[in-house]
Amino acid sequence: MASFESAIDFFARIDQQGRFLYISEPGLAFIGYHREYLRIVTLRDLVPQEDAPLLEACLRQAQQTGEVQKCTLHLIKTLTYPRLVELRVAPDATGPGQLLVVGHDVSAWADNEQCLTYAMYHDVLTGLDNLASARHEIERAKQEALDKGYRVALLQIDIDEFHRVNQAFGYEAGDRILHETALRLKSACHAREFVARCYSDAFLILLRNVPDRDYVEEFARRVSDAIQLPYSHEGQTLQLSVRIGAVLFPDRANGCDQLLHHVDEALAQAGRNRGYSFAFYERRAAGNRPDTLRLESDLHSGIRNGEFSLHYQPIVEARNGEVTGIEALMRWHHPVLGAVSPEIFISLAESAGLINFLGGWALKNACMQLMQWDARGIHLQYASVNVSAQQFRDKRFPAAVREAFKLTGLAPRRIVLEITESVLMEDPAHAKTLLEELTDLGVRFAVDDFGTGYSSLAYLQSFPLAALKIDRRFISNLPSSRNDQAIVDAIVGLAGTLGLDLVAEGVETQAQRDLLVASGCELIQGWLVCKALPINELAHKFETGELRPLAS
């Protein structure tokens, strides 16, 4: 018996009330209490409250069945945290109503198991969940979405050409940058959003209860902006760019592997886009030539069938929220696929030779919409319309602009055409001539996504421009980034010197708005004010007073 007792951590005999009738010397040493103390307490007193039901059930079943019962719970030892112990309880044949209790300390085993489990489902370098964990989370999110009737989005974020960082600075530096990237991703996400590192320089983010595609795209821009902030390594500044693919679900027919495949295809599509590299997975245009051709065919029929529309986002005075103008944004609602991302259909329209038609259609519709709102008593100063590089290069573009004003009767000064820095600098001489020709007509021009291109200030001041639009990537981290604050202050100063209006895009928080007001930026647009809305929904906001046009 002595050898048995010395071989186990804890051995005791208790009565029906749990009082100790006997406890072994090794058990006494293990539990850490004086024998006199154990005469006035019970086994129940040595178990945390949350484990009490487990102990009660084990004792009761041992008494009722007469068989050995087993449970794993914590015992409160002196001077230490509770230890996890596996108890085996059996009736004592020598004493009616009494029970024998044998305990083994399994806390070290449990700690090892926890460490192994953590290692199995987490990335060692970043501390994020890994692909194995992401698979479980995707399936869980899918089932929750099916049960509760909401949508979920899975995003894959891939750092472009990260191998060049390793080659230039070494793998240790690359690991530090990946670790910082993980921290930036976590900071860009809310607590309810799941982030994982799936492999090498690629990450996954899972968004629950997604309202619409616009929400996902705005979130993707926030993530992209966070990663594109400068990194620092041994006094050198590094700039990374990303591609982001996204897929919306649930779909009972698609399991985790299929969804991961879809988001990978979306990532490949994003890599083919120019500029901001983001794409949704589109079932018919998911990366092979026949599907792309089919979607191009659908583009033609979509134009014929009136599937395209314009949504409008207000541009407001930063201080008082009064609406000065609106930006027209094109949308395509496919009869099967639903909303198709502009990142996809704009590039398709360019390759299919349809972008000039769509651009001309958008300009005419924006002109007519201003006239119709005027008739309803909603008077806005202007509408801004985006112009693609292909449109800008087309010799027929000036004639198309004139035709829009002749057809609608709108004053040209009420239209602002938005072009990017790269379009201006592709052929500065041609750009200057074209801008001067249309400016003489009364049209105004704004440089979109300002700060992301490579325009020369010498050229910039020679163009007849009316406004600059600060790219959203400088706005998203404005409250926390001194670099972005300095860039915004510099652009505000530049716009003031050149006599240009300044619009900050992508304003989502009051903190961003306050800093922009303090810096002297007078105009803003973004979700803080209002997202892009269909014609009637936006008109309703004006008619109910939720939005107010700038006082004349």
Tab-separated table of N, CA and C in Angstrom, residues 317 320 322-324 374 377-381 413-414 548-552:
chain	number	residue	atom	x	y	z
A	317	GLU	N	-19.143	70.632	-47.741
A	317	GLU	CA	-18.297	71.533	-46.972
A	317	GLU	C	-17.870	70.828	-45.685
A	320	ASN	N	-19.510	72.526	-42.278
A	320	ASN	CA	-20.945	72.525	-41.966
A	320	ASN	C	-21.747	71.418	-42.628
A	322	GLU	N	-22.753	71.087	-45.686
A	322	GLU	CA	-23.607	71.457	-46.807
A	322	GLU	C	-23.028	70.900	-48.112
A	323	VAL	N	-23.917	70.374	-48.962
A	323	VAL	CA	-23.492	69.686	-50.186
A	323	VAL	C	-23.216	70.704	-51.287
A	324	THR	N	-21.995	70.676	-51.803
A	324	THR	CA	-21.641	71.567	-52.911
A	324	THR	C	-21.790	70.862	-54.254
A	374	ASP	N	-32.699	70.174	-60.349
A	374	ASP	CA	-33.027	71.604	-60.343
A	374	ASP	C	-34.540	71.796	-60.371
A	377	GLY	N	-36.226	71.390	-57.130
A	377	GLY	CA	-35.808	72.312	-56.081
A	377	GLY	C	-34.551	71.900	-55.357
A	378	ILE	N	-33.829	70.931	-55.913
A	378	ILE	CA	-32.562	70.480	-55.316
A	378	ILE	C	-31.442	71.025	-56.196
A	379	HIS	N	-30.897	72.160	-55.827
A	379	HIS	CA	-29.903	72.807	-56.677
A	379	HIS	C	-28.503	72.549	-56.132
A	380	LEU	N	-27.714	71.835	-56.919
A	380	LEU	CA	-26.326	71.539	-56.576
A	380	LEU	C	-25.408	72.285	-57.534
A	381	GLN	N	-24.271	72.692	-57.042
A	381	GLN	CA	-23.383	73.507	-57.871
A	381	GLN	C	-22.827	72.740	-59.060
A	413	ARG	N	-20.070	74.983	-66.808
A	413	ARG	CA	-19.383	75.237	-65.534
A	413	ARG	C	-19.876	74.320	-64.422
A	414	ARG	N	-21.010	73.620	-64.632
A	414	ARG	CA	-21.561	72.745	-63.595
A	414	ARG	C	-21.059	71.304	-63.719
A	548	ARG	N	-28.266	68.788	-47.050
A	548	ARG	CA	-28.659	70.152	-47.390
A	548	ARG	C	-27.724	70.713	-48.461
A	549	PRO	N	-28.304	71.204	-49.580
A	549	PRO	CA	-27.448	71.848	-50.581
A	549	PRO	C	-26.819	73.110	-50.010
A	550	LEU	N	-25.657	73.465	-50.545
A	550	LEU	CA	-24.978	74.685	-50.111
A	550	LEU	C	-25.871	75.887	-50.376
A	551	ALA	N	-26.022	76.732	-49.366
A	551	ALA	CA	-26.874	77.909	-49.516
A	551	ALA	C	-26.329	78.825	-50.607
A	552	SER	N	-27.225	79.320	-51.436
A	552	SER	CA	-26.811	80.198	-52.546
A	552	SER	C	-26.291	81.532	-52.013
